[in-house]
Amino acid sequence: MKVAIVGLGYAGTRFLKAFRNVAREAGTAHRLSFAYVGRHRTTDEIPYYPTVTAALAEFRPDVVVVSVPEHARAQIFTELAGYTGFVVSEKNLATSRDDLDLVAKSLADVSGFTLDLVERYSEATRYLREYVRAHQLELVRANFIWGKDRINDHRPTSGVPSEVVHSLDLVPWICGGGHRLEVDTAIGTRSDFSVSGPEVLDSVALTARLGPGAVTGYSSFVHITRKREVDFVFRTPDAELLYASIVFDTPVWDADHLRIWQRRDHGDELIHELRTDGEAGDPELRTVIKLGRLVRDVARFVEDGIRPEVPFASLEDSLSLQRLLNDVEGRSRTVGPVSYFPDGRAALAEVDWERLG
């Protein structure tokens, strides 16, 4: 199987690492070869192509990974028009300035598509999603806090939409029950935290509805400590309240904690608790455990037609999610701009993957 990575920066390198780990897994039959597309040659380790067109014609990849910055993805998708292989895209799909109808048309011939919504692949997420369905729970309230520090990060960004996307996907993924998330209000802050400009949307707080349930939350790229938490209150078929909380990537990447409980006269009654280590025995797996599950599903689907263990975030799903993100950005009443660097900046080329994530 041939994999072409468009954009071998931070995100593209993580995909390369994850796919290589799939090929190394004991008992798998995957034989993978790699190439990359970029504006400049950055390594001689794998073949380089200066354009998508050249890579498609000469390398003939079975899978194309699109991991360029958000503002460049829509253009890459148009260059993939007519491609019939499988496309994996880093989130977000695009930006609010892009023509989503053109994106959909350009990718109409692909054999498969998935967006990198990696928290779907957490054991904690999967358990709670299945528990909600098995016990016919109805959402009463969900709340999220999802943030990390990208102040003075050298990577370009469209802003907080590429951070809040995880929460806006996870809440309906876990307990949507066929309902769509509908945003009511949003407020945000703009600043020069990013090399992308002086007034980039860095944070947003919102309220929304998901069927009968209310959803509130806050997400930020200037949250100076990484914090990823989603809390739920459910109603059981017997009209009792049930609580659930997931904390992701704490204290290290891929270390997740799920807790499900009910309140009783004698105190909290723990129903289920699940912790994932995040510290893989194999150093090559660290920080890419969940991403590895996604690319393993892709490899098995492409090579053997095996249905994924976690349903792919399809092109239709991804377009719908992008429209939701555009709605959040468009509705946001903002303050600022905040100036972190009134006298200019020297952007930090961060190399710590744990911090970057």
Tab-separated table of C-alpha atoms in Angstrom:
chain	number	residue	atom	x	y	z
A	1	MET	CA	0.000	0.000	0.000
A	2	LYS	CA	1.336	3.422	-0.960
A	3	VAL	CA	0.746	6.466	1.242
A	4	ALA	CA	1.424	10.027	0.070
A	5	ILE	CA	1.542	12.691	2.769
A	6	VAL	CA	0.811	16.222	1.599
A	7	GLY	CA	2.594	18.434	4.103
A	8	LEU	CA	5.309	16.700	6.122
A	9	GLY	CA	5.323	19.151	9.017
A	10	TYR	CA	4.238	18.475	12.591
A	11	ALA	CA	0.937	16.785	11.699
A	12	GLY	CA	2.307	14.973	8.651
A	13	THR	CA	5.215	13.563	10.630
A	14	ARG	CA	2.801	12.175	13.213
A	15	PHE	CA	0.847	10.428	10.446
A	16	LEU	CA	4.075	8.966	9.044
A	17	LYS	CA	4.987	7.684	12.512
A	18	ALA	CA	1.521	6.179	13.022
A	19	PHE	CA	1.428	4.425	9.629
A	20	ARG	CA	4.910	3.007	10.179
A	21	ASN	CA	3.810	1.596	13.504
A	22	VAL	CA	0.882	-0.112	11.771
A	23	ALA	CA	3.328	-1.768	9.395
A	24	ARG	CA	5.443	-2.927	12.356
A	25	GLU	CA	2.576	-4.527	14.251
A	26	ALA	CA	3.016	-8.234	14.822
A	27	GLY	CA	0.728	-10.356	12.692
A	28	THR	CA	-0.209	-7.693	10.155
A	29	ALA	CA	0.291	-8.154	6.455
A	30	HIS	CA	0.637	-4.454	5.664
A	31	ARG	CA	3.555	-3.474	3.457
A	32	LEU	CA	3.614	0.292	3.256
A	33	SER	CA	5.685	2.683	1.183
A	34	PHE	CA	5.652	6.441	1.599
A	35	ALA	CA	6.196	9.670	-0.284
A	36	TYR	CA	5.509	13.290	0.545
A	37	VAL	CA	4.481	16.496	-1.169
A	38	GLY	CA	5.711	19.884	-0.031
A	39	ARG	CA	6.833	23.290	-1.156
A	40	HIS	CA	10.412	22.290	-0.357
A	41	ARG	CA	12.337	19.071	0.091
A	42	THR	CA	12.864	18.606	3.826
A	43	THR	CA	14.147	15.032	4.005
A	44	ASP	CA	15.631	12.400	1.698
A	45	GLU	CA	14.254	9.577	3.845
A	46	ILE	CA	11.220	9.067	1.583
A	47	PRO	CA	10.523	10.201	-2.012
A	48	TYR	CA	9.625	13.861	-2.509
A	49	TYR	CA	7.252	15.429	-5.025
A	50	PRO	CA	6.811	19.172	-5.510
A	51	THR	CA	3.127	18.925	-6.475
A	52	VAL	CA	0.094	16.764	-5.814
A	53	THR	CA	-0.277	16.194	-9.540
A	54	ALA	CA	3.235	14.778	-9.791
A	55	ALA	CA	2.718	12.502	-6.788
A	56	LEU	CA	-0.543	11.117	-8.177
A	57	ALA	CA	0.963	10.494	-11.614
A	58	GLU	CA	4.308	9.009	-10.560
A	59	PHE	CA	3.822	7.508	-7.089
A	60	ARG	CA	0.175	6.462	-7.626
A	61	PRO	CA	-0.792	6.384	-3.926
A	62	ASP	CA	-3.574	4.257	-2.482
A	63	VAL	CA	-3.961	6.745	0.388
A	64	VAL	CA	-3.404	10.499	0.421
A	65	VAL	CA	-2.980	12.215	3.781
A	66	VAL	CA	-3.720	15.961	3.699
A	67	SER	CA	-1.858	17.557	6.597
A	68	VAL	CA	-1.098	21.050	5.331
A	69	PRO	CA	-2.354	24.007	7.429
A	70	GLU	CA	-6.123	24.648	7.385
A	71	HIS	CA	-5.957	27.589	5.005
A	72	ALA	CA	-4.295	25.410	2.326
A	73	ARG	CA	-6.456	22.283	2.547
A	74	ALA	CA	-9.288	23.329	0.247
A	75	GLN	CA	-6.768	24.022	-2.519
A	76	ILE	CA	-5.197	20.576	-2.053
A	77	PHE	CA	-8.644	18.976	-2.277
A	78	THR	CA	-9.261	20.697	-5.624
A	79	GLU	CA	-5.948	19.270	-6.854
A	80	LEU	CA	-7.240	15.813	-5.885
A	81	ALA	CA	-10.256	16.105	-8.211
A	82	GLY	CA	-10.743	12.758	-9.929
A	83	TYR	CA	-8.617	10.836	-7.415
A	84	THR	CA	-10.172	7.444	-6.643
A	85	GLY	CA	-8.129	6.361	-3.637
A	86	PHE	CA	-8.682	6.989	0.089
A	87	VAL	CA	-8.197	10.458	1.595
A	88	VAL	CA	-7.308	11.151	5.230
A	89	SER	CA	-7.460	14.806	6.255
A	90	GLU	CA	-6.144	16.542	9.327
A	91	LYS	CA	-8.880	18.525	11.040
A	92	ASN	CA	-10.395	20.938	10.261
A	93	LEU	CA	-11.619	20.160	6.789
A	94	ALA	CA	-11.189	23.788	5.655
A	95	THR	CA	-11.788	27.349	6.875
A	96	SER	CA	-14.843	29.589	6.905
A	97	ARG	CA	-13.556	31.340	3.779
A	98	ASP	CA	-13.492	28.188	1.627
A	99	ASP	CA	-16.110	26.943	-0.851
A	100	LEU	CA	-17.359	23.697	0.708
A	101	ASP	CA	-19.436	22.825	-2.346
A	102	LEU	CA	-16.234	22.866	-4.409
A	103	VAL	CA	-14.496	20.694	-1.807
A	104	ALA	CA	-17.320	18.153	-1.982
A	105	LYS	CA	-17.243	18.152	-5.793
A	106	SER	CA	-13.462	17.713	-5.885
A	107	LEU	CA	-13.597	14.657	-3.611
A	108	ALA	CA	-16.648	13.050	-5.219
A	109	ASP	CA	-14.679	10.132	-6.712
A	110	VAL	CA	-12.684	9.005	-3.667
A	111	SER	CA	-13.125	5.423	-2.452
A	112	GLY	CA	-13.143	6.570	1.168
A	113	PHE	CA	-12.554	9.585	3.385
A	114	THR	CA	-11.971	10.306	7.037
A	115	LEU	CA	-11.176	13.375	9.103
A	116	ASP	CA	-8.621	13.050	11.903
A	117	LEU	CA	-11.022	13.287	14.855
A	118	VAL	CA	-8.671	11.285	16.984
A	119	GLU	CA	-10.557	11.425	20.297
A	120	ARG	CA	-13.214	9.156	18.783
A	121	TYR	CA	-10.555	6.455	19.080
A	122	SER	CA	-10.160	6.798	22.838
A	123	GLU	CA	-11.232	3.726	24.803
A	124	ALA	CA	-13.041	6.115	27.145
A	125	THR	CA	-15.042	7.640	24.287
A	126	ARG	CA	-15.932	4.269	22.834
A	127	TYR	CA	-17.079	2.872	26.178
A	128	LEU	CA	-19.307	5.838	27.022
A	129	ARG	CA	-20.825	5.946	23.529
A	130	GLU	CA	-21.772	2.261	23.771
A	131	TYR	CA	-23.014	2.663	27.360
A	132	VAL	CA	-25.338	5.540	26.387
A	133	ARG	CA	-26.897	3.452	23.642
A	134	ALA	CA	-27.144	0.239	25.620
A	135	HIS	CA	-28.883	1.991	28.542
A	136	GLN	CA	-31.028	4.361	26.442
A	137	LEU	CA	-29.734	7.463	28.170
A	138	GLU	CA	-31.075	10.899	27.242
A	139	LEU	CA	-28.804	13.926	27.392
A	140	VAL	CA	-29.831	16.610	29.868
A	141	ARG	CA	-26.673	18.717	29.860
A	142	ALA	CA	-23.140	18.562	28.485
A	143	ASN	CA	-20.281	20.927	29.219
A	144	PHE	CA	-16.742	20.999	27.862
A	145	ILE	CA	-13.451	22.767	28.459
A	146	TRP	CA	-10.941	22.218	25.670
A	147	GLY	CA	-7.791	24.284	25.461
A	148	LYS	CA	-4.043	24.395	25.064
A	149	ASP	CA	-1.254	26.955	24.733
A	150	ARG	CA	-0.326	27.986	21.196
A	151	ILE	CA	0.838	31.476	22.094
A	152	ASN	CA	3.716	32.312	19.726
A	153	ASP	CA	3.552	28.890	18.065
A	154	HIS	CA	5.311	29.048	14.684
A	155	ARG	CA	2.574	27.031	12.926
A	156	PRO	CA	-0.070	28.987	10.998
A	157	THR	CA	-3.666	28.529	12.127
A	158	SER	CA	-7.188	29.670	11.373
A	159	GLY	CA	-7.682	29.931	15.136
A	160	VAL	CA	-9.779	28.240	17.771
A	161	PRO	CA	-12.138	26.452	15.316
A	162	SER	CA	-9.423	23.803	14.973
A	163	GLU	CA	-9.476	23.279	18.755
A	164	VAL	CA	-13.192	23.470	19.543
A	165	VAL	CA	-13.828	20.991	16.707
A	166	HIS	CA	-13.026	18.081	19.042
A	167	SER	CA	-15.752	18.961	21.548
A	168	LEU	CA	-18.322	19.819	18.890
A	169	ASP	CA	-17.728	16.397	17.380
A	170	LEU	CA	-17.479	14.382	20.610
A	171	VAL	CA	-20.694	15.483	22.299
A	172	PRO	CA	-23.067	14.448	19.469
A	173	TRP	CA	-20.849	11.456	18.638
A	174	ILE	CA	-21.252	10.092	22.158
A	175	CYS	CA	-24.880	10.926	22.839
A	176	GLY	CA	-26.503	12.697	19.894
A	177	GLY	CA	-29.049	9.979	19.228
A	178	GLY	CA	-29.535	11.242	15.677
A	179	HIS	CA	-29.925	14.886	16.725
A	180	ARG	CA	-27.753	17.630	15.241
A	181	LEU	CA	-25.945	20.156	17.386
A	182	GLU	CA	-27.489	23.611	16.934
A	183	VAL	CA	-25.497	26.622	18.144
A	184	ASP	CA	-27.426	29.362	19.970
A	185	THR	CA	-24.791	31.889	21.091
A	186	ALA	CA	-21.031	32.350	20.908
A	187	ILE	CA	-18.609	34.907	22.296
A	188	GLY	CA	-14.895	34.999	21.597
A	189	THR	CA	-11.588	36.809	21.826
A	190	ARG	CA	-9.251	37.797	19.012
A	191	SER	CA	-5.523	38.344	19.422
A	192	ASP	CA	-2.089	38.247	17.799
A	193	PHE	CA	-1.191	34.960	19.560
A	194	SER	CA	-0.595	33.372	16.146
A	195	VAL	CA	1.861	34.093	13.363
A	196	SER	CA	-1.239	34.091	11.139
A	197	GLY	CA	-2.290	37.623	12.006
A	198	PRO	CA	-3.112	40.314	14.591
A	199	GLU	CA	-6.803	39.424	15.076
A	200	VAL	CA	-7.076	35.626	15.002
A	201	LEU	CA	-9.995	34.125	16.958
A	202	ASP	CA	-8.154	32.469	19.851
A	203	SER	CA	-11.020	31.504	22.207
A	204	VAL	CA	-14.741	30.896	22.117
A	205	ALA	CA	-17.503	30.161	24.637
A	206	LEU	CA	-20.819	28.894	23.347
A	207	THR	CA	-24.265	27.569	24.131
A	208	ALA	CA	-26.062	25.052	21.946
A	209	ARG	CA	-28.872	22.503	21.814
A	210	LEU	CA	-28.605	18.798	21.063
A	211	GLY	CA	-32.137	17.473	20.839
A	212	PRO	CA	-33.632	17.899	24.336
A	213	GLY	CA	-30.212	18.540	25.881
A	214	ALA	CA	-28.299	21.751	26.507
A	215	VAL	CA	-24.602	22.066	25.608
A	216	THR	CA	-22.210	24.686	26.943
A	217	GLY	CA	-18.472	24.983	26.634
A	218	TYR	CA	-15.256	26.913	26.286
A	219	SER	CA	-12.294	26.301	24.015
A	220	SER	CA	-9.064	28.238	23.646
A	221	PHE	CA	-5.650	28.305	21.987
A	222	VAL	CA	-4.338	30.586	24.734
A	223	HIS	CA	-5.189	28.308	27.653
A	224	ILE	CA	-1.748	28.158	29.213
A	225	THR	CA	-2.188	24.586	30.432
A	226	ARG	CA	-3.591	21.756	28.315
A	227	LYS	CA	-7.106	20.927	29.503
A	228	ARG	CA	-9.525	18.572	27.757
A	229	GLU	CA	-12.638	17.632	29.683
A	230	VAL	CA	-16.208	16.794	28.710
A	231	ASP	CA	-18.934	16.310	31.361
A	232	PHE	CA	-22.423	14.881	30.907
A	233	VAL	CA	-25.667	14.655	32.845
A	234	PHE	CA	-28.061	12.012	31.490
A	235	ARG	CA	-31.586	10.921	32.340
A	236	THR	CA	-32.222	7.174	32.532
A	237	PRO	CA	-35.442	5.509	31.310
A	238	ASP	CA	-36.462	5.426	35.017
A	239	ALA	CA	-36.122	9.231	35.195
A	240	GLU	CA	-32.994	9.104	37.355
A	241	LEU	CA	-29.955	11.266	36.717
A	242	LEU	CA	-26.650	9.699	35.746
A	243	TYR	CA	-23.315	11.508	35.500
A	244	ALA	CA	-20.286	10.921	33.304
A	245	SER	CA	-16.969	12.686	32.828
A	246	ILE	CA	-14.063	12.126	30.449
A	247	VAL	CA	-10.670	13.779	30.901
A	248	PHE	CA	-8.427	13.377	27.852
A	249	ASP	CA	-4.637	13.436	27.474
A	250	THR	CA	-3.851	14.078	31.133
A	251	PRO	CA	-1.141	14.070	32.392
A	252	VAL	CA	0.300	12.865	29.082
A	253	TRP	CA	-1.068	12.389	25.591
A	254	ASP	CA	-3.425	9.402	25.230
A	255	ALA	CA	-3.880	9.074	29.006
A	256	ASP	CA	-7.677	9.305	29.332
A	257	HIS	CA	-10.010	8.863	32.308
A	258	LEU	CA	-13.716	8.001	32.187
A	259	ARG	CA	-15.952	7.975	35.248
A	260	ILE	CA	-19.694	7.106	35.318
A	261	TRP	CA	-21.679	7.448	38.539
A	262	GLN	CA	-25.002	8.174	40.221
A	263	ARG	CA	-25.698	10.080	43.408
A	264	ARG	CA	-27.364	8.173	46.251
A	265	ASP	CA	-28.343	8.958	49.833
A	266	HIS	CA	-25.145	7.323	51.024
A	267	GLY	CA	-22.962	9.187	48.487
A	268	ASP	CA	-21.812	8.639	44.938
A	269	GLU	CA	-22.287	5.158	43.533
A	270	LEU	CA	-19.530	4.434	41.020
A	271	ILE	CA	-20.880	2.571	38.012
A	272	HIS	CA	-17.762	2.357	35.877
A	273	GLU	CA	-14.264	3.801	35.797
A	274	LEU	CA	-11.716	3.435	33.007
A	275	ARG	CA	-8.179	4.765	32.752
A	276	THR	CA	-5.799	4.480	29.834
A	277	ASP	CA	-2.087	4.678	30.510
A	278	GLY	CA	-0.852	6.786	27.627
A	279	GLU	CA	2.684	5.584	28.305
A	280	ALA	CA	3.056	2.898	25.669
A	281	GLY	CA	5.708	0.275	26.294
A	282	ASP	CA	7.055	0.944	22.801
A	283	PRO	CA	8.486	4.485	22.674
A	284	GLU	CA	7.542	4.664	18.998
A	285	LEU	CA	3.855	4.562	19.966
A	286	ARG	CA	3.932	7.441	22.424
A	287	THR	CA	1.637	10.337	21.455
A	288	VAL	CA	0.182	8.382	18.499
A	289	ILE	CA	-1.785	5.584	20.213
A	290	LYS	CA	-5.212	6.912	19.195
A	291	LEU	CA	-3.972	8.139	15.830
A	292	GLY	CA	-2.537	4.674	15.257
A	293	ARG	CA	-5.992	3.142	15.669
A	294	LEU	CA	-7.356	5.472	13.001
A	295	VAL	CA	-4.644	4.695	10.450
A	296	ARG	CA	-4.886	0.962	11.215
A	297	ASP	CA	-8.583	1.140	10.322
A	298	VAL	CA	-7.661	2.960	7.103
A	299	ALA	CA	-4.971	0.426	6.164
A	300	ARG	CA	-7.240	-2.558	6.761
A	301	PHE	CA	-10.083	-0.945	4.838
A	302	VAL	CA	-7.924	-0.039	1.850
A	303	GLU	CA	-6.015	-3.332	1.660
A	304	ASP	CA	-8.643	-5.856	2.693
A	305	GLY	CA	-12.011	-4.080	2.635
A	306	ILE	CA	-12.411	-4.598	6.402
A	307	ARG	CA	-14.943	-2.272	7.995
A	308	PRO	CA	-13.362	0.120	10.509
A	309	GLU	CA	-13.652	-0.583	14.231
A	310	VAL	CA	-14.668	3.062	14.671
A	311	PRO	CA	-16.809	4.436	11.816
A	312	PHE	CA	-14.886	6.890	9.672
A	313	ALA	CA	-15.701	10.592	9.944
A	314	SER	CA	-16.958	10.593	6.355
A	315	LEU	CA	-16.813	13.445	3.881
A	316	GLU	CA	-20.492	14.153	4.549
A	317	ASP	CA	-19.836	14.191	8.314
A	318	SER	CA	-16.800	16.424	7.840
A	319	LEU	CA	-18.652	18.918	5.653
A	320	SER	CA	-21.457	19.110	8.218
A	321	LEU	CA	-18.963	19.659	11.025
A	322	GLN	CA	-17.175	22.373	9.045
A	323	ARG	CA	-20.461	24.184	8.490
A	324	LEU	CA	-21.062	24.031	12.240
A	325	LEU	CA	-17.607	25.505	12.894
A	326	ASN	CA	-18.295	28.241	10.355
A	327	ASP	CA	-21.541	28.992	12.196
A	328	VAL	CA	-19.707	29.270	15.530
A	329	GLU	CA	-17.139	31.618	14.015
A	330	GLY	CA	-19.791	33.687	12.269
A	331	ARG	CA	-21.940	34.038	15.383
A	332	SER	CA	-19.087	34.936	17.726
A	333	ARG	CA	-19.317	38.364	19.291
A	334	THR	CA	-15.698	39.160	19.968
A	335	VAL	CA	-13.586	41.374	22.183
A	336	GLY	CA	-10.050	42.475	21.475
A	337	PRO	CA	-7.800	42.289	19.707
A	338	VAL	CA	-5.468	41.403	22.560
A	339	SER	CA	-1.842	42.213	21.799
A	340	TYR	CA	0.682	39.710	23.135
A	341	PHE	CA	3.491	41.032	20.952
A	342	PRO	CA	3.124	44.809	20.495
A	343	ASP	CA	6.825	45.118	19.648
A	344	GLY	CA	7.021	42.159	17.282
A	345	ARG	CA	7.832	38.520	17.874
A	346	ALA	CA	10.397	35.797	17.420
A	347	ALA	CA	8.193	32.746	16.830
A	348	LEU	CA	9.132	29.624	18.764
A	349	ALA	CA	9.882	26.499	16.731
A	350	GLU	CA	8.575	24.149	19.427
A	351	VAL	CA	9.831	20.565	19.173
A	352	ASP	CA	8.122	18.985	22.197
A	353	TRP	CA	5.301	16.879	20.708
A	354	GLU	CA	3.681	16.522	24.127
A	355	ARG	CA	3.360	20.304	24.411
A	356	LEU	CA	2.377	20.812	20.773
A	357	GLY	CA	-0.529	18.419	21.191
